[in-house]
Short mmCIF file of C-alpha atoms in Angstrom, two decimals:
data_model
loop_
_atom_site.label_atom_id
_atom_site.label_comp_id
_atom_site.label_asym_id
_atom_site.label_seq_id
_atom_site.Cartn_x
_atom_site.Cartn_y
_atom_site.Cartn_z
CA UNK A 344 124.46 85.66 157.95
CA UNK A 345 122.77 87.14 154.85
CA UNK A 346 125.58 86.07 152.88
CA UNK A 347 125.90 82.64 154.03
CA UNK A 348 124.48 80.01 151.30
CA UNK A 349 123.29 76.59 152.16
CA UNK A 350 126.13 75.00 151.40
CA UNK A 351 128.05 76.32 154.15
CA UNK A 352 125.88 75.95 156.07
CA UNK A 353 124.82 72.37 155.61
CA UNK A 354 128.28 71.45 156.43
CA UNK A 355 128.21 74.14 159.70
CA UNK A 356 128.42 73.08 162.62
CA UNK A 357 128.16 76.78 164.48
CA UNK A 358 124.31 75.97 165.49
CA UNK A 359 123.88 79.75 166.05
CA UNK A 360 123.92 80.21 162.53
CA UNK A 361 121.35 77.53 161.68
CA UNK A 362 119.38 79.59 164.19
CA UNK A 363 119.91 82.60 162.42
CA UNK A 364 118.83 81.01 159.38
CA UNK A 365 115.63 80.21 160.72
CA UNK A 366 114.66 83.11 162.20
CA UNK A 367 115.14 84.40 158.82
CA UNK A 368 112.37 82.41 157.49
CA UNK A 369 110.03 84.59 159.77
CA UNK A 370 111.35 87.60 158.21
CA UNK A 371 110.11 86.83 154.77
CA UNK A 372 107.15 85.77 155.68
CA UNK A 373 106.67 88.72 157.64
CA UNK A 374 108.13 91.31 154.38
CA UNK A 375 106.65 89.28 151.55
CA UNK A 376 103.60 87.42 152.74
CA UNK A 377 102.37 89.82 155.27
CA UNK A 378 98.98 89.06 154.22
CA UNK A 379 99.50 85.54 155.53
CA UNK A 380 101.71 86.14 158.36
CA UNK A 381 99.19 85.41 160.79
CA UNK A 382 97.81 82.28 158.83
CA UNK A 383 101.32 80.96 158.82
CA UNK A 384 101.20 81.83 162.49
CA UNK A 385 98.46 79.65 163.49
CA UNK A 386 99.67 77.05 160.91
CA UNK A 387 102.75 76.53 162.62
CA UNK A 388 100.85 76.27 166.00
CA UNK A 389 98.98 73.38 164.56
CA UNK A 390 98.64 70.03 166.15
CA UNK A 391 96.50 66.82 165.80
CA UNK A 392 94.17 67.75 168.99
CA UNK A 393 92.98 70.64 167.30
CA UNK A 394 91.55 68.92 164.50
CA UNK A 395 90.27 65.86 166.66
CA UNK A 396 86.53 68.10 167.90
CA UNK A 397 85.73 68.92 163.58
CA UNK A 398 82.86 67.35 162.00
CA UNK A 399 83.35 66.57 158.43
CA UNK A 400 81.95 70.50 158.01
CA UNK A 401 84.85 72.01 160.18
CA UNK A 402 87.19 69.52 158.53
CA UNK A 403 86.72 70.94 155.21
CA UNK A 404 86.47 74.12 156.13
CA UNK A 405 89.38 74.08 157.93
CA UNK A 406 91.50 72.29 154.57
CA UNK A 407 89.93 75.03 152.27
CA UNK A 408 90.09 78.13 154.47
CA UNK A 409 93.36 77.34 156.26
CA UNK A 410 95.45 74.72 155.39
CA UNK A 411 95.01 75.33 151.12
CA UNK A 412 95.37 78.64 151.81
CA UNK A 413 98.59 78.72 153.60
CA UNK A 414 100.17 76.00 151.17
CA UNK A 415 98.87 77.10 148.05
CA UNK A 416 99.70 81.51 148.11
CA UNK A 417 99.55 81.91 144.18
CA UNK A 418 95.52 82.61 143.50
CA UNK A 419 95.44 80.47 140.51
CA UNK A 420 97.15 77.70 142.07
CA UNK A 421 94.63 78.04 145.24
CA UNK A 422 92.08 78.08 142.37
CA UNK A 423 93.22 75.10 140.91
CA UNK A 424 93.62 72.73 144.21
CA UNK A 425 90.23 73.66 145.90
CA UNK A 426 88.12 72.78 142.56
CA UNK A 427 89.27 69.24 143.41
CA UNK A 428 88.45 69.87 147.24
CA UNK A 429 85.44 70.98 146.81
CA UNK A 430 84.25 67.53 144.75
CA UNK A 431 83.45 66.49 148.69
CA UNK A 432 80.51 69.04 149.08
CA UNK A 433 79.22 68.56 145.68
CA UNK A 434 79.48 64.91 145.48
CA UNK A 435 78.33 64.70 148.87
CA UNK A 436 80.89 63.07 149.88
CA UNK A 437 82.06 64.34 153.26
CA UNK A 438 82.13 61.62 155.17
CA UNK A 439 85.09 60.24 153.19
CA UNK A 440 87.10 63.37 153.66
CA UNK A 441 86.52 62.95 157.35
CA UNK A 442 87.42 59.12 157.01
CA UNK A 443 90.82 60.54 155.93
CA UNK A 444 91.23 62.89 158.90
CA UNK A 445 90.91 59.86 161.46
CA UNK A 446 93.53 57.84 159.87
CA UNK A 447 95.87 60.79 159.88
CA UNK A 448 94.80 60.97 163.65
CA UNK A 449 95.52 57.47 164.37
CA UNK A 450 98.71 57.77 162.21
CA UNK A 451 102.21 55.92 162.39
CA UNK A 452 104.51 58.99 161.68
CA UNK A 453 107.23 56.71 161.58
CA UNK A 454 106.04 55.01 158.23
CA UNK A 455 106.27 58.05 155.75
CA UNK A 456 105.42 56.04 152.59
CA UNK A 457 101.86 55.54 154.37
CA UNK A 458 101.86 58.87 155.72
CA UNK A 459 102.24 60.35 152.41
CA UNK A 460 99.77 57.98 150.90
CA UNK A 461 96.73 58.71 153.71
CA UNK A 462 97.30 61.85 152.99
CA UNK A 463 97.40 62.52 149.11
CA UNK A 464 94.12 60.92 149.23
CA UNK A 465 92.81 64.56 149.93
CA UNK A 466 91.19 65.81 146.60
CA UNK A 467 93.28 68.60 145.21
CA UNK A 468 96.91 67.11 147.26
CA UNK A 469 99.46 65.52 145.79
CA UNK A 470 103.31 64.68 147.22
CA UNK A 471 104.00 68.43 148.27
CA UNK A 472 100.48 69.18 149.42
CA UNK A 473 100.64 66.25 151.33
CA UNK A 474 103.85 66.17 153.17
CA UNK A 475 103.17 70.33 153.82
CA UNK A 476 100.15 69.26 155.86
CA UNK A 477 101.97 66.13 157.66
CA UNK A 478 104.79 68.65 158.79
CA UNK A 479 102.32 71.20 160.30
CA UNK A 480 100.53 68.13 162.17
CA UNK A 481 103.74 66.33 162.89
CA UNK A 482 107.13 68.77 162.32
CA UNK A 483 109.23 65.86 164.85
CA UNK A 484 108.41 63.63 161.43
CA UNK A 485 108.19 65.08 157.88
CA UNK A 486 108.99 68.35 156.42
CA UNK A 487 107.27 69.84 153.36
CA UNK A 488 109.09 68.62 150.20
CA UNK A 489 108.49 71.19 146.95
CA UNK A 490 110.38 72.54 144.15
CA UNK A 491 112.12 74.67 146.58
CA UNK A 492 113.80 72.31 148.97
CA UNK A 493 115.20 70.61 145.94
CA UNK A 494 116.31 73.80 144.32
CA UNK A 495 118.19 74.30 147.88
CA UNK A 496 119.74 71.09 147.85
CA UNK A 497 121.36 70.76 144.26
CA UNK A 498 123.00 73.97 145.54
CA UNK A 499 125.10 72.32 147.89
CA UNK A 500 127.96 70.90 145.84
CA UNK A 501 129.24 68.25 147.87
CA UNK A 502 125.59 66.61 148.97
CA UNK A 503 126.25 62.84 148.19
CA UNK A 504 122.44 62.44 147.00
CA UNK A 505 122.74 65.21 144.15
CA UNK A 506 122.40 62.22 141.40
CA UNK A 507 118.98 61.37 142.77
CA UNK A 508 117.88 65.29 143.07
CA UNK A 509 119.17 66.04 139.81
CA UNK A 510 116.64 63.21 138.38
CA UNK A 511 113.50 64.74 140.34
CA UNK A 512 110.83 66.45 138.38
CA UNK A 513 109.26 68.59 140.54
CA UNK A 514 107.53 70.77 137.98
CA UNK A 515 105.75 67.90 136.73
CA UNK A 516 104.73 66.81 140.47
CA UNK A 517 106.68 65.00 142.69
CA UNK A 518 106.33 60.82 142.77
CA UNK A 519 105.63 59.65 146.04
CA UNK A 520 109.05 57.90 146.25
CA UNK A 521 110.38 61.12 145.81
CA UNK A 522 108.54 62.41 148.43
CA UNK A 523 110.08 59.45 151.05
CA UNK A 524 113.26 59.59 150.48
CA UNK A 525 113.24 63.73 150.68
CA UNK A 526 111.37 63.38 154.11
CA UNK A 527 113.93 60.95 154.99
CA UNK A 528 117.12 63.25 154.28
CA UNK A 529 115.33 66.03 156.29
CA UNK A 530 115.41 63.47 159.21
CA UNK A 531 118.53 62.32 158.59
CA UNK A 532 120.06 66.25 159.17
CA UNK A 533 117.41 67.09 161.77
CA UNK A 534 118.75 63.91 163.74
CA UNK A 535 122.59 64.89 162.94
CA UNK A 536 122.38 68.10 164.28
CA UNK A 537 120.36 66.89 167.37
CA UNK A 538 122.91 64.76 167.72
CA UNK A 539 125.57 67.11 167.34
CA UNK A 540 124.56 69.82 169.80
CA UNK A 541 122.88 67.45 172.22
CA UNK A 542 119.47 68.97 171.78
CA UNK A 543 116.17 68.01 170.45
CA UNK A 544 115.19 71.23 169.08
CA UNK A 545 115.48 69.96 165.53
CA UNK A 546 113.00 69.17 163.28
CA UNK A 547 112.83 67.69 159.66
CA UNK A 548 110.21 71.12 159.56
CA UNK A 549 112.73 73.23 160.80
CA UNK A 550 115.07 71.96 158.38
CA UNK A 551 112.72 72.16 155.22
CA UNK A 552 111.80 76.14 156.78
CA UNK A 553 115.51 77.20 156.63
CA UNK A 554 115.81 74.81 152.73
CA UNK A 555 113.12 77.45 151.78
CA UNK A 556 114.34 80.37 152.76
CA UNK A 557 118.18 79.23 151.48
CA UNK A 558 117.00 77.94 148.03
CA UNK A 559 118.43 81.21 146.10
#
């Protein structure tokens, strides 16, 4: 399995392997981000009704302490991401972010454009912030869409949608149409292999977990 690349195995339809490549994602995390392994724990634990009791004080604590920091690993980029986050305490301006946090509640995860949108309106978020905190809050619906997951898929040579990767920019941030149609290919397989093995373990998360950990 350590030799398998994701283009075998996006074409695989031995679900043990998938499997195996997921599990794998735990094993780096637990190697090369040990310092977060716990974080990422809890993270992927996450659901709406825990962040229905926080006040607009818990809310932001929670998106600086928890959520940035499992997104955002690299210190600068951490750096970066909660200057714009923390605009809401020094503006006092709370009461917007927690606006924000009841339309995410009250969400139609169905609609990703508006997903995407309700969410980027977090200072310090943009397409992949956004859609990394919509797949910890709803993994049956989006997966987290970064550099990576496109990196993984331009390696499989036969993907039909490699013209539209190959025109991405992720460096420069990704475009919120981008961040749709990615979503929607990560549903697309998650439903496939559903589909295939008569199951409904599969996620569009699950999918952009094993992306990650296949995008070498």
């Amino acid at each position: 399995m350590n030799t398998i690349t994701i283009g075998k195995l996006w074409e695989s339809k031995n679900e043990s392997l998938w499997k195996k490549c997921l599990d794998r994602y735990w094993d780096f995390v637990e190697v090369n981000l040990r310092q977060n392994y716990e974080l990422e724990r809890e993270m992927n634990a996450l659901s709406p009704q825990d962040l229905e009791p926080l006040d607009s004080e818990g809310w932001y604590n929670f998106l600086k302490e928890k959520y940035f920091r499992w997104k955002y690993t690299d210190s600068r980029r951490y750096a970066t991401t909660t200057k714009e986050l923390r605009r809401y305490t020094e503006e006092n301006r709370l009461d917007e972010l927690l606006s924000i946090k009841k339309k995410l509640l009250a969400l139609d995860v169905s609609d990703i454009k508006i997903g995407l949108k309700t969410t980027r309106a977090i200072h310090g978020l943009g397409t992949a912030g956004a859609s990394g905190l919509l797949s910890l809050l709803y993994p049956g619906a989006f997966g987290t869409v970064d550099q990576f997951v496109i990196k993984a898929l331009l390696n499989i040579p036969d993907i039909p949608e490699k013209p539209i990767l190959e025109r991405m920019k992720p460096s420069s941030g990704l475009s919120l149409k981008n961040g749709v149609f990615l979503i929607k290919l990560m549903r697309q397989k998650a439903d496939e292999l559903n589909s295939t093995y008569e199951t409904n373990f599969w996620t569009p998360r699950k999918i952009d977990m094993i992306l990650w950990i296949t995008r070498d």
